[in-house]
Structure formats: C-alpha cells, structure tokens
C-alpha cells in the first residue's frame, strides 16, 4: 500500500443507478443514498495478479478458444490502450479482462438465445496484464450489434466489456468500449445511463491506423482512467520524487 | 482566464450485463475451457490461519426476487487484520474471491477464514469485515458493501458508526447460524435495503 487516500468518486461522471429507459435498472438500483466516507486500508489495498496466473493466448480472442488451432470469424482488430489513474500515471501490472459477443452479435453464454449462430472458433473472453507503463493490448474480432429485450426495438451498439483492477479494490471498475462511428451508440439506453455526454464519448474508441497492420488487422485505441490516490506533500514524499 | 486544469477524470462505469460470467467466471457460464486458471476461485490456500467460516445468502431485487445473474467479489484481511502484500501477512490468504449465484439454491456461498480487525493509520481499528463488490445486469455501477459479523464487537467501527438511521446497521451484519456458518442477504432496494458504500 503506497500513497494516500483514494480520490472520492465523482458520481456525476458515472451512470445514474435508476433509469427508466434501462428497465432492469429500476428494481436493481438502491433508493437510499450511498454512505460516502474516506477510503480505508480495505479500499486502498487490492488483489494483485501475475503472469503465472495467465495463459499464453489469454490476450488473443481470435485464437484462444481453439488453443491457437483456428481463427475466429470476423473483422480482425487490435484493441489497445493505457490504464491510467487520475494523476495521469500508468498503472503497471494491473489486470484487464474483456468479454464480448461474436461477429454475429451472439455471446457464448448459456443464457444467450439470440438467433445468430455461435462461432465454433470463438469463446469471447480474454485477459492480460498492463506493462510497466500501463499499456495493454488484445487481438480480437469486432463484435456484432444485437437486439435485446428492453423497449420495443432496442439494439446494443458493438461493444467490448472491460473489467479493471488497478492496484486497489476501491479502483475496481467495469465498463464498455464502443466503436467510432457506430450510429447505435446514440440510441443505446445503456450508454445513455451516463448523463454527461463527454463521459459517453470517452467510451468510444477511435480507429487507430498507426497500430493497424497492413493485410492483417485494423486497430482501435481505448484508454481507461481509474481512481487516483491523493497525495499530501506535507505528510510524505510524493511517489516518483 | 486561468490556467487550464489538466485532469483525467475516471472513466464511466457501464453495467456488467447478463453475460459477465463468460469474462470473469467462465466455468459458471459453461465455458470451463476458456482459461487454464480461473481467478478468484478461493480467497484462501490450505494452511491459512484463522477460523474457517462460510457466508451464504441471496442477492434480492426491489421486488424480493433473488437475482440469479449477480457476480460478487470479496476482499478481506487475514486473521491478524493484514491485507495480502502487507508485511507479515499470512501468505496463505489471497484475500480475493469471486462467486456467483447457484441456480439451484439461488444463493451464493463464500468459504473463507474470519478476518481480524484492521488497524487504521490514524489510530483505532476497523472491526472484522469483508468488502463486497456486486455487479449484474441492471447495476450501472458496481455496488460496494461490507459484511460485518453480528457475533463480533462492532461498536467502535468507524464505518458502522456513520450508518443512519441506526436500524440499517443490521443490513451489514452477517447472522451466525452455528458451526462457522453465517447468513448475509443483500437487498438492492426497498424494505431493509442494504447500506451501500461510496469510499
């Protein structure tokens, strides 16, 4: 444990808990106020994971379901970016987990009954650790949009679910990455549980031709910011000085 | 005009959705071959010091229906109140666990050891507790709460002292059932709504 208290969460930067347009949230959102307190060692510590926890293909969703024998169907993409904290520092060695639908918009989950078929070569989950500067990268296929039972005709924009650990349990975050140019983002009641438009925009990954590989794959960049730690110049030396 | 304040505000949360298991707990989703090693299967290794306990319960929505799709993560100290990574911490306590709802029993179960009280840097201590983080379809930002123990001394705990109205305190206390078993239900909304934390 190093550093000070976690910076309090700006709840306005996050979705509202209760949103009539996302119907399931209505019965799954607390109605009483949250109890806001300064973080304690419980929130300031957290699980750490190492390379020995991961397999060699865990970061490659195109090939990991078949153990590298086959390639999944779909538009091949590299998804990469940096995990930072609110001070702009990269978070090294932190776990990033992703899951997604296949190119037809179907999840490999026993509860998904959408009529698009499963791809026998695609599982839809991956994970990796950030490097010393907080960078991560996955190879995957671009997921398809899919319909879901909510309002009369709601469709999810193409998205990849991200789970982030950072370095402490109080930084824990799950979010979704969307793709530049997708017209379904503006119609999506889940994206619009976030009421600050600029916060939605920050979930939309731009095409990044600098990391695309000719005749192989496109690339999208998605940076993620987790909560930071407050520093007191009067109590202890700031990290890195 | 003033200097531009350069900040990086936190990325917005989004719901984990109904298919969260394929990413975090693939075996629960029927995809056991996804990863060689699943993470957070148990918070303890053999030889962990302390009293073995088993906490089980339901996650209930506003209508009282058990939520079968929730995923819960727990984080705790060892029997001495030290977190993994702290000097002197029990190496057999990993502290972190992930668990889902059993579709047959509609309950979750966490098998662990009872954590010790956690010393605070400013003095005083927190009563023994386990932090929980709950995600599911319909939960737009993960819900944080804590499991305390009804059969432990919790009067001086700085978090519990702040709970208002005081009747809500009981929502944070696991009820002993004997033999190290405890019941802890999480109610997302409505009567006896669990106290959720923003820390």
XYZ file of N, CA and C in Angstrom, chain B:
597
model
N -9.202 34.738 -17.327
C -8.736 33.400 -17.721
C -7.810 32.832 -16.642
N -7.784 31.559 -16.559
C -6.870 30.859 -15.642
C -6.157 29.768 -16.438
N -5.156 29.232 -15.849
C -4.506 28.076 -16.473
C -5.520 26.964 -16.643
N -5.342 26.189 -17.676
C -6.232 25.043 -17.867
C -5.821 23.945 -16.891
N -6.786 23.486 -16.104
C -6.513 22.429 -15.126
C -6.557 21.086 -15.853
N -5.408 20.473 -15.970
C -5.352 19.198 -16.697
C -5.661 18.067 -15.718
N -6.787 17.434 -15.919
C -7.142 16.308 -15.055
C -7.587 15.149 -15.932
N -7.543 14.002 -15.357
C -8.042 12.819 -16.038
C -9.155 12.280 -15.159
N -10.390 12.587 -15.509
C -11.453 12.082 -14.636
C -11.670 10.606 -14.931
N -12.217 9.939 -13.949
C -12.385 8.488 -14.037
C -13.272 8.122 -15.225
N -12.925 7.047 -15.892
C -13.759 6.510 -16.967
C -15.098 6.085 -16.379
N -16.174 6.328 -17.127
C -17.506 5.994 -16.630
C -17.703 4.484 -16.559
N -18.433 4.072 -15.564
C -18.833 2.672 -15.440
C -19.933 2.352 -16.447
N -20.054 1.084 -16.796
C -21.228 0.583 -17.508
C -21.584 -0.762 -16.888
N -22.837 -1.144 -17.051
C -23.273 -2.405 -16.462
C -22.422 -3.580 -16.951
N -22.248 -4.547 -16.065
C -21.538 -5.770 -16.446
C -22.389 -6.637 -17.364
N -23.703 -6.390 -17.380
C -24.596 -7.098 -18.288
C -24.868 -8.533 -17.869
N -25.740 -9.207 -18.624
C -26.137 -10.566 -18.243
C -25.084 -11.635 -18.529
N -24.085 -11.291 -19.331
C -23.133 -12.325 -19.769
C -21.776 -12.165 -19.111
N -21.744 -11.424 -18.001
C -20.499 -11.132 -17.278
C -19.719 -12.404 -16.948
N -20.441 -13.503 -16.753
C -19.743 -14.732 -16.346
C -18.742 -15.209 -17.386
N -19.019 -14.996 -18.665
C -18.079 -15.541 -19.659
C -16.715 -14.879 -19.537
N -16.706 -13.647 -19.027
C -15.434 -12.962 -18.865
C -14.768 -13.226 -17.528
N -15.582 -13.220 -16.445
C -14.997 -13.272 -15.105
C -15.044 -14.667 -14.490
N -16.083 -15.428 -14.815
C -16.249 -16.762 -14.226
C -16.706 -17.737 -15.315
N -15.841 -17.981 -16.307
C -16.307 -18.740 -17.478
C -16.863 -20.129 -17.153
N -16.368 -20.768 -16.113
C -16.895 -22.100 -15.792
C -18.370 -22.011 -15.422
N -18.739 -20.954 -14.726
C -20.141 -20.762 -14.339
C -21.028 -20.597 -15.575
N -20.460 -20.068 -16.667
C -21.233 -19.868 -17.903
C -21.192 -21.103 -18.803
N -20.569 -22.171 -18.317
C -20.467 -23.380 -19.130
C -19.260 -23.391 -20.039
N -18.334 -22.459 -19.839
C -17.158 -22.347 -20.714
C -15.876 -22.673 -19.949
N -15.829 -23.824 -19.337
C -14.703 -24.109 -18.435
C -13.357 -24.146 -19.146
N -13.369 -24.310 -20.468
C -12.073 -24.405 -21.148
C -11.507 -23.047 -21.566
N -12.170 -21.949 -21.184
C -11.697 -20.626 -21.616
C -10.267 -20.353 -21.150
N -10.036 -20.499 -19.855
C -8.717 -20.200 -19.280
C -8.220 -21.424 -18.533
N -6.914 -21.574 -18.508
C -6.341 -22.681 -17.761
C -6.577 -22.463 -16.259
N -6.384 -21.236 -15.804
C -6.569 -20.924 -14.388
C -7.610 -19.827 -14.256
N -8.689 -20.113 -13.546
C -9.687 -19.076 -13.295
C -9.243 -18.281 -12.065
N -9.507 -17.001 -12.065
C -9.005 -16.148 -10.978
C -10.053 -15.995 -9.886
N -9.597 -15.918 -8.638
C -10.515 -15.663 -7.524
C -11.385 -16.842 -7.147
N -10.906 -18.053 -7.417
C -11.717 -19.235 -7.103
C -11.856 -19.408 -5.585
N -10.793 -19.102 -4.846
C -10.864 -19.169 -3.383
C -10.008 -18.063 -2.776
N -10.461 -17.463 -1.660
C -9.672 -16.407 -1.028
C -8.548 -16.954 -0.151
N -8.551 -18.260 0.060
C -7.528 -18.847 0.942
C -6.887 -20.058 0.286
N -5.665 -20.337 0.702
C -4.999 -21.575 0.329
C -4.998 -22.472 1.568
N -4.672 -23.761 1.363
C -4.559 -24.657 2.507
C -3.551 -24.083 3.497
N -3.847 -24.198 4.776
C -2.906 -23.709 5.771
C -3.150 -22.285 6.206
N -4.182 -21.636 5.633
C -4.493 -20.265 6.073
C -4.871 -20.284 7.549
N -4.298 -19.362 8.303
C -4.587 -19.306 9.747
C -5.928 -18.622 9.985
N -6.611 -19.036 11.063
C -7.871 -18.383 11.419
C -9.034 -19.347 11.419
N -10.188 -18.855 11.865
C -11.376 -19.715 11.941
C -12.034 -19.814 10.584
N -12.242 -21.037 10.107
C -12.965 -21.198 8.844
C -14.420 -20.750 8.995
N -14.900 -20.014 8.029
C -16.299 -19.587 8.046
C -16.900 -19.784 6.661
N -18.224 -19.839 6.637
C -18.941 -19.977 5.366
C -20.092 -18.980 5.389
N -20.020 -18.005 4.507
C -21.065 -16.972 4.438
C -21.919 -17.269 3.225
N -23.220 -17.397 3.428
C -24.061 -17.589 2.258
C -25.288 -16.695 2.361
N -25.920 -16.478 1.231
C -27.086 -15.600 1.229
C -27.622 -15.408 -0.167
N -28.561 -14.488 -0.258
C -29.183 -14.187 -1.540
C -28.958 -12.723 -1.880
N -28.971 -12.445 -3.171
C -28.989 -11.060 -3.633
C -30.398 -10.826 -4.171
N -31.119 -9.881 -3.556
C -32.543 -9.701 -3.856
C -32.787 -8.345 -4.508
N -33.684 -8.324 -5.486
C -34.021 -7.042 -6.113
C -35.165 -6.371 -5.352
N -35.663 -5.262 -5.878
C -36.671 -4.474 -5.153
C -37.957 -5.244 -4.918
N -38.222 -6.243 -5.752
C -39.461 -6.999 -5.608
C -39.268 -8.221 -4.716
N -38.057 -8.372 -4.188
C -37.767 -9.522 -3.325
C -37.362 -10.765 -4.087
N -37.241 -10.625 -5.398
C -36.820 -11.779 -6.193
C -35.315 -11.968 -6.119
N -34.868 -13.213 -5.922
C -33.424 -13.441 -5.927
C -32.843 -13.225 -7.320
N -31.735 -12.527 -7.383
C -31.057 -12.261 -8.651
C -30.095 -13.405 -8.910
N -30.316 -14.092 -10.000
C -29.506 -15.281 -10.281
C -28.270 -14.959 -11.106
N -28.207 -13.742 -11.649
C -27.112 -13.433 -12.566
C -26.018 -12.581 -11.930
N -26.125 -12.279 -10.633
C -25.123 -11.406 -9.997
C -23.776 -12.107 -9.864
N -22.733 -11.321 -9.968
C -21.377 -11.785 -9.634
C -20.889 -10.913 -8.481
N -20.326 -11.572 -7.475
C -19.845 -10.862 -6.289
C -18.345 -11.095 -6.169
N -17.634 -10.044 -5.822
C -16.223 -10.169 -5.480
C -16.040 -9.780 -4.021
N -15.148 -10.478 -3.350
C -14.862 -10.152 -1.955
C -13.376 -9.878 -1.778
N -13.082 -9.048 -0.798
C -11.700 -8.671 -0.478
C -11.605 -8.524 1.036
N -10.606 -9.148 1.612
C -10.533 -9.180 3.076
C -9.102 -9.294 3.559
N -8.937 -9.011 4.837
C -7.653 -9.179 5.509
C -7.540 -10.602 6.049
N -6.334 -10.938 6.496
C -6.112 -12.252 7.119
C -6.562 -12.217 8.583
N -6.299 -13.302 9.298
C -6.798 -13.404 10.680
C -6.170 -12.363 11.599
N -4.998 -11.837 11.196
C -4.370 -10.780 12.006
C -4.794 -9.385 11.575
N -5.622 -9.296 10.556
C -6.060 -7.987 10.070
C -5.116 -7.361 9.062
N -4.239 -8.188 8.471
C -3.312 -7.672 7.452
C -3.786 -8.089 6.058
N -3.657 -7.164 5.117
C -4.040 -7.468 3.742
C -2.864 -8.091 2.996
N -3.149 -8.944 2.026
C -2.069 -9.521 1.226
C -1.140 -8.421 0.706
N 0.142 -8.658 0.785
C 1.112 -7.659 0.355
C 1.670 -6.862 1.522
N 0.926 -6.786 2.622
C 1.444 -6.081 3.800
C 2.480 -6.958 4.490
N 3.442 -6.301 5.129
C 4.492 -7.038 5.817
C 3.886 -7.913 6.918
N 4.291 -9.187 6.919
C 3.820 -10.110 7.952
C 2.484 -10.762 7.652
N 1.881 -10.430 6.503
C 0.576 -11.010 6.172
C 0.711 -12.512 5.908
N -0.330 -13.237 6.211
C -0.393 -14.687 6.001
C -0.346 -14.978 4.493
N 0.703 -15.674 4.074
C 0.854 -15.936 2.641
C -0.201 -16.885 2.084
N -0.901 -17.559 2.968
C -1.956 -18.460 2.507
C -3.322 -17.774 2.396
N -3.341 -16.490 2.645
C -4.580 -15.729 2.453
C -4.400 -14.844 1.221
N -5.184 -15.156 0.174
C -5.123 -14.336 -1.043
C -6.068 -13.142 -0.932
N -7.094 -13.289 -0.107
C -7.974 -12.169 0.219
C -9.089 -11.926 -0.768
N -8.884 -12.358 -2.014
C -9.825 -12.031 -3.095
C -10.584 -13.282 -3.515
N -11.882 -13.126 -3.698
C -12.685 -14.237 -4.208
C -13.780 -13.705 -5.111
N -14.159 -14.549 -6.063
C -15.287 -14.261 -6.945
C -16.297 -15.375 -6.797
N -17.559 -15.024 -6.692
C -18.563 -16.072 -6.632
C -19.855 -15.610 -7.291
N -20.607 -16.581 -7.754
C -21.854 -16.316 -8.465
C -22.995 -16.974 -7.691
N -24.181 -16.902 -8.261
C -25.353 -17.455 -7.588
C -25.594 -18.866 -8.120
N -25.741 -19.795 -7.220
C -26.055 -21.173 -7.618
C -27.490 -21.197 -8.152
N -27.685 -21.626 -9.410
C -29.038 -21.546 -9.981
C -30.037 -22.460 -9.268
N -29.569 -23.521 -8.633
C -30.491 -24.422 -7.926
C -30.913 -23.829 -6.574
N -29.935 -23.432 -5.777
C -30.260 -22.949 -4.430
C -30.593 -21.455 -4.420
N -30.252 -20.763 -5.512
C -30.457 -19.317 -5.635
C -29.666 -18.538 -4.585
N -28.569 -19.126 -4.125
C -27.746 -18.499 -3.087
C -26.288 -18.461 -3.536
N -25.550 -17.540 -2.919
C -24.096 -17.551 -3.072
C -23.483 -18.142 -1.816
N -22.262 -18.604 -1.927
C -21.531 -19.120 -0.770
C -20.080 -18.669 -0.873
N -19.574 -18.146 0.216
C -18.165 -17.755 0.310
C -17.534 -18.538 1.459
N -16.561 -19.377 1.119
C -15.828 -20.111 2.152
C -14.486 -19.445 2.351
N -14.231 -19.027 3.584
C -13.001 -18.284 3.842
C -12.599 -18.456 5.310
N -11.715 -17.605 5.783
C -11.419 -17.556 7.205
C -11.896 -16.196 7.716
N -12.179 -16.148 9.005
C -12.665 -14.889 9.572
C -11.509 -13.902 9.653
N -11.684 -12.723 9.060
C -10.599 -11.731 9.112
C -10.473 -11.130 10.507
N -9.307 -10.599 10.804
C -9.091 -9.898 12.071
C -9.443 -8.432 11.938
N -9.473 -7.707 13.064
C -9.688 -6.261 12.991
C -8.519 -5.585 12.277
N -8.821 -4.554 11.503
C -7.814 -3.884 10.672
C -7.419 -2.559 11.323
N -6.126 -2.428 11.618
C -5.641 -1.188 12.240
C -5.705 -0.053 11.223
N -6.059 1.134 11.691
C -6.113 2.306 10.819
C -4.861 3.148 11.011
N -4.352 3.756 9.943
C -3.117 4.531 10.052
C -3.236 5.687 11.043
N -4.439 6.227 11.186
C -4.613 7.372 12.087
C -4.941 6.929 13.514
N -4.860 5.612 13.758
C -5.199 5.087 15.077
C -6.588 4.487 15.067
N -6.827 3.614 16.034
C -8.111 2.921 16.061
C -8.107 1.770 15.083
N -9.219 1.109 14.997
C -9.278 -0.039 14.093
C -10.684 -0.219 13.537
N -10.721 -0.955 12.440
C -11.999 -1.357 11.861
C -12.315 -2.749 12.383
N -13.567 -2.986 12.707
C -13.986 -4.318 13.144
C -13.821 -5.301 11.984
N -13.718 -6.597 12.315
C -13.565 -7.587 11.244
C -14.669 -7.444 10.192
N -14.269 -7.436 8.946
C -15.241 -7.256 7.866
C -14.675 -7.794 6.569
N -15.561 -8.048 5.641
C -15.184 -8.459 4.283
C -15.863 -7.491 3.321
N -15.081 -6.881 2.448
C -15.657 -5.956 1.460
C -16.268 -6.764 0.318
N -17.449 -6.341 -0.131
C -18.097 -6.984 -1.284
C -18.301 -5.955 -2.386
N -18.195 -6.440 -3.609
C -18.471 -5.602 -4.790
C -19.387 -6.425 -5.687
N -20.569 -5.880 -5.984
C -21.619 -6.661 -6.645
C -21.924 -6.048 -8.009
N -21.894 -6.882 -9.023
C -22.257 -6.430 -10.366
C -23.290 -7.380 -10.960
N -24.083 -6.867 -11.876
C -25.097 -7.669 -12.567
C -25.723 -6.798 -13.642
N -26.478 -7.433 -14.520
C -27.367 -6.726 -15.430
C -28.218 -5.763 -14.610
N -28.386 -4.545 -15.061
C -29.236 -3.589 -14.350
C -28.508 -2.800 -13.274
N -27.307 -3.224 -12.908
C -26.492 -2.441 -11.965
C -25.515 -1.637 -12.805
N -25.700 -0.302 -12.826
C -24.917 0.521 -13.742
C -23.523 0.825 -13.243
N -23.359 0.791 -11.940
C -22.017 0.924 -11.353
C -21.965 -0.039 -10.173
N -20.895 -0.814 -10.110
C -20.763 -1.866 -9.098
C -21.103 -1.369 -7.704
N -21.819 -2.182 -6.944
C -22.272 -1.785 -5.607
C -21.317 -2.328 -4.561
N -20.843 -1.425 -3.684
C -19.903 -1.811 -2.630
C -20.629 -1.890 -1.301
N -20.362 -2.939 -0.575
C -20.860 -3.028 0.786
C -19.854 -3.824 1.602
N -20.164 -4.068 2.864
C -19.269 -4.843 3.713
C -20.067 -5.839 4.529
N -19.476 -6.997 4.732
C -20.027 -7.987 5.650
C -19.309 -7.807 6.982
N -20.050 -7.427 8.022
C -19.544 -7.478 9.393
C -20.179 -8.697 10.054
N -19.815 -8.941 11.293
C -20.277 -10.155 11.949
C -21.058 -9.795 13.196
N -22.269 -10.315 13.273
C -23.146 -9.975 14.399
C -22.558 -10.415 15.734
N -21.729 -11.484 15.706
C -21.168 -12.006 16.961
C -19.780 -11.422 17.253
N -19.442 -10.317 16.619
C -18.171 -9.650 16.927
C -18.470 -8.267 17.490
N -17.488 -7.676 18.130
C -17.659 -6.336 18.680
C -17.515 -5.326 17.536
N -18.576 -4.624 17.249
C -18.538 -3.688 16.120
C -18.826 -2.249 16.552
N -18.918 -2.022 17.850
C -19.370 -0.705 18.312
C -18.416 0.430 17.946
N -17.134 0.123 17.841
C -16.160 1.189 17.581
C -15.812 1.328 16.102
N -16.456 0.536 15.262
C -16.067 0.575 13.846
C -16.431 1.929 13.224
N -15.454 2.609 12.613
C -15.717 3.970 12.116
C -16.707 4.030 10.951
N -16.840 2.957 10.206
C -17.830 2.955 9.120
C -19.224 2.737 9.713
N -19.340 1.741 10.556
C -20.662 1.429 11.118
C -21.195 2.576 11.983
N -20.292 3.309 12.602
C -20.753 4.435 13.442
C -21.449 5.502 12.622
N -21.163 5.531 11.331
C -21.754 6.563 10.481
C -23.091 6.152 9.853
N -23.503 4.927 10.080
C -24.735 4.456 9.430
C -25.957 5.099 10.079
N -26.778 5.700 9.264
C -28.030 6.325 9.709
C -29.131 5.941 8.740
N -30.357 5.742 9.185
C -30.742 5.543 10.575
C -30.152 4.241 11.135
N -30.024 4.175 12.452
C -29.296 3.077 13.086
C -29.897 1.704 12.779
N -31.197 1.647 12.483
C -31.802 0.341 12.177
C -31.141 -0.302 10.962
N -30.573 0.552 10.107
C -29.995 -0.005 8.876
C -28.698 -0.770 9.147
N -28.149 -0.578 10.357
C -26.910 -1.283 10.707
C -27.024 -2.787 10.523
N -28.193 -3.317 10.850
C -28.334 -4.783 10.800
C -28.164 -5.335 9.385
N -28.321 -4.472 8.367
C -28.160 -4.978 6.993
C -26.700 -5.309 6.687
N -25.779 -4.843 7.545
C -24.350 -5.085 7.293
C -23.784 -6.189 8.177
N -24.638 -6.827 8.973
C -24.145 -7.835 9.909
C -24.574 -9.232 9.476
N -23.583 -10.090 9.275
C -23.891 -11.490 8.961
C -24.388 -12.175 10.223
N -25.447 -12.962 10.075
C -26.071 -13.619 11.225
C -25.470 -15.009 11.422
N -24.944 -15.289 12.619
C -24.351 -16.607 12.846
C -25.412 -17.709 12.900
N -25.108 -18.802 12.228
C -26.026 -19.943 12.210
C -25.425 -21.133 12.970
N -24.222 -20.926 13.532
C -23.546 -22.005 14.253
C -22.565 -22.742 13.360
N -21.510 -23.251 13.978
C -20.539 -24.042 13.223
C -19.768 -23.239 12.194
N -19.650 -21.922 12.400
C -18.893 -21.103 11.457
C -19.709 -20.649 10.261
N -20.995 -21.030 10.220
C -21.848 -20.615 9.095
C -22.541 -19.293 9.423
N -22.665 -18.452 8.406
C -23.333 -17.159 8.563
C -24.288 -16.947 7.394
N -25.355 -16.204 7.668
C -26.246 -15.787 6.580
C -26.088 -14.273 6.360
N -25.977 -13.894 5.080
C -25.873 -12.471 4.741
C -26.626 -12.243 3.437
N -27.781 -11.599 3.527
C -28.542 -11.291 2.317
C -28.277 -9.847 1.901
N -28.275 -9.636 0.604
C -28.086 -8.294 0.052
C -29.396 -7.880 -0.607
N -29.964 -6.769 -0.127
C -31.211 -6.264 -0.728
C -30.899 -4.961 -1.450
N -31.093 -4.978 -2.760
C -30.676 -3.828 -3.556
C -31.565 -2.615 -3.350
N -32.828 -2.841 -3.013
C -33.776 -1.724 -2.930
C -34.970 -2.138 -2.093
N -35.577 -1.168 -1.426
C -36.828 -1.429 -0.725
C -36.623 -1.671 0.758
N -37.616 -2.301 1.410
C -37.516 -2.513 2.853
C -36.235 -3.270 3.195
N -35.554 -2.834 4.234
C -34.286 -3.452 4.650
C -33.207 -3.377 3.575
N -33.266 -2.329 2.774
C -32.238 -2.139 1.744
C -30.847 -2.114 2.385
N -29.946 -2.858 1.793
C -28.565 -2.919 2.286
C -27.925 -1.533 2.211
N -27.088 -1.228 3.175
C -26.306 0.012 3.117
C -25.171 -0.202 2.098
N -25.144 0.637 1.077
C -24.059 0.577 0.095
C -23.108 1.742 0.315
N -21.851 1.472 0.049
C -20.777 2.393 0.436
C -20.184 3.109 -0.767
N -19.697 4.294 -0.529
C -19.033 5.127 -1.540
C -17.748 5.597 -0.872
N -16.697 4.779 -0.972
C -15.489 5.057 -0.175
C -14.247 5.150 -1.047
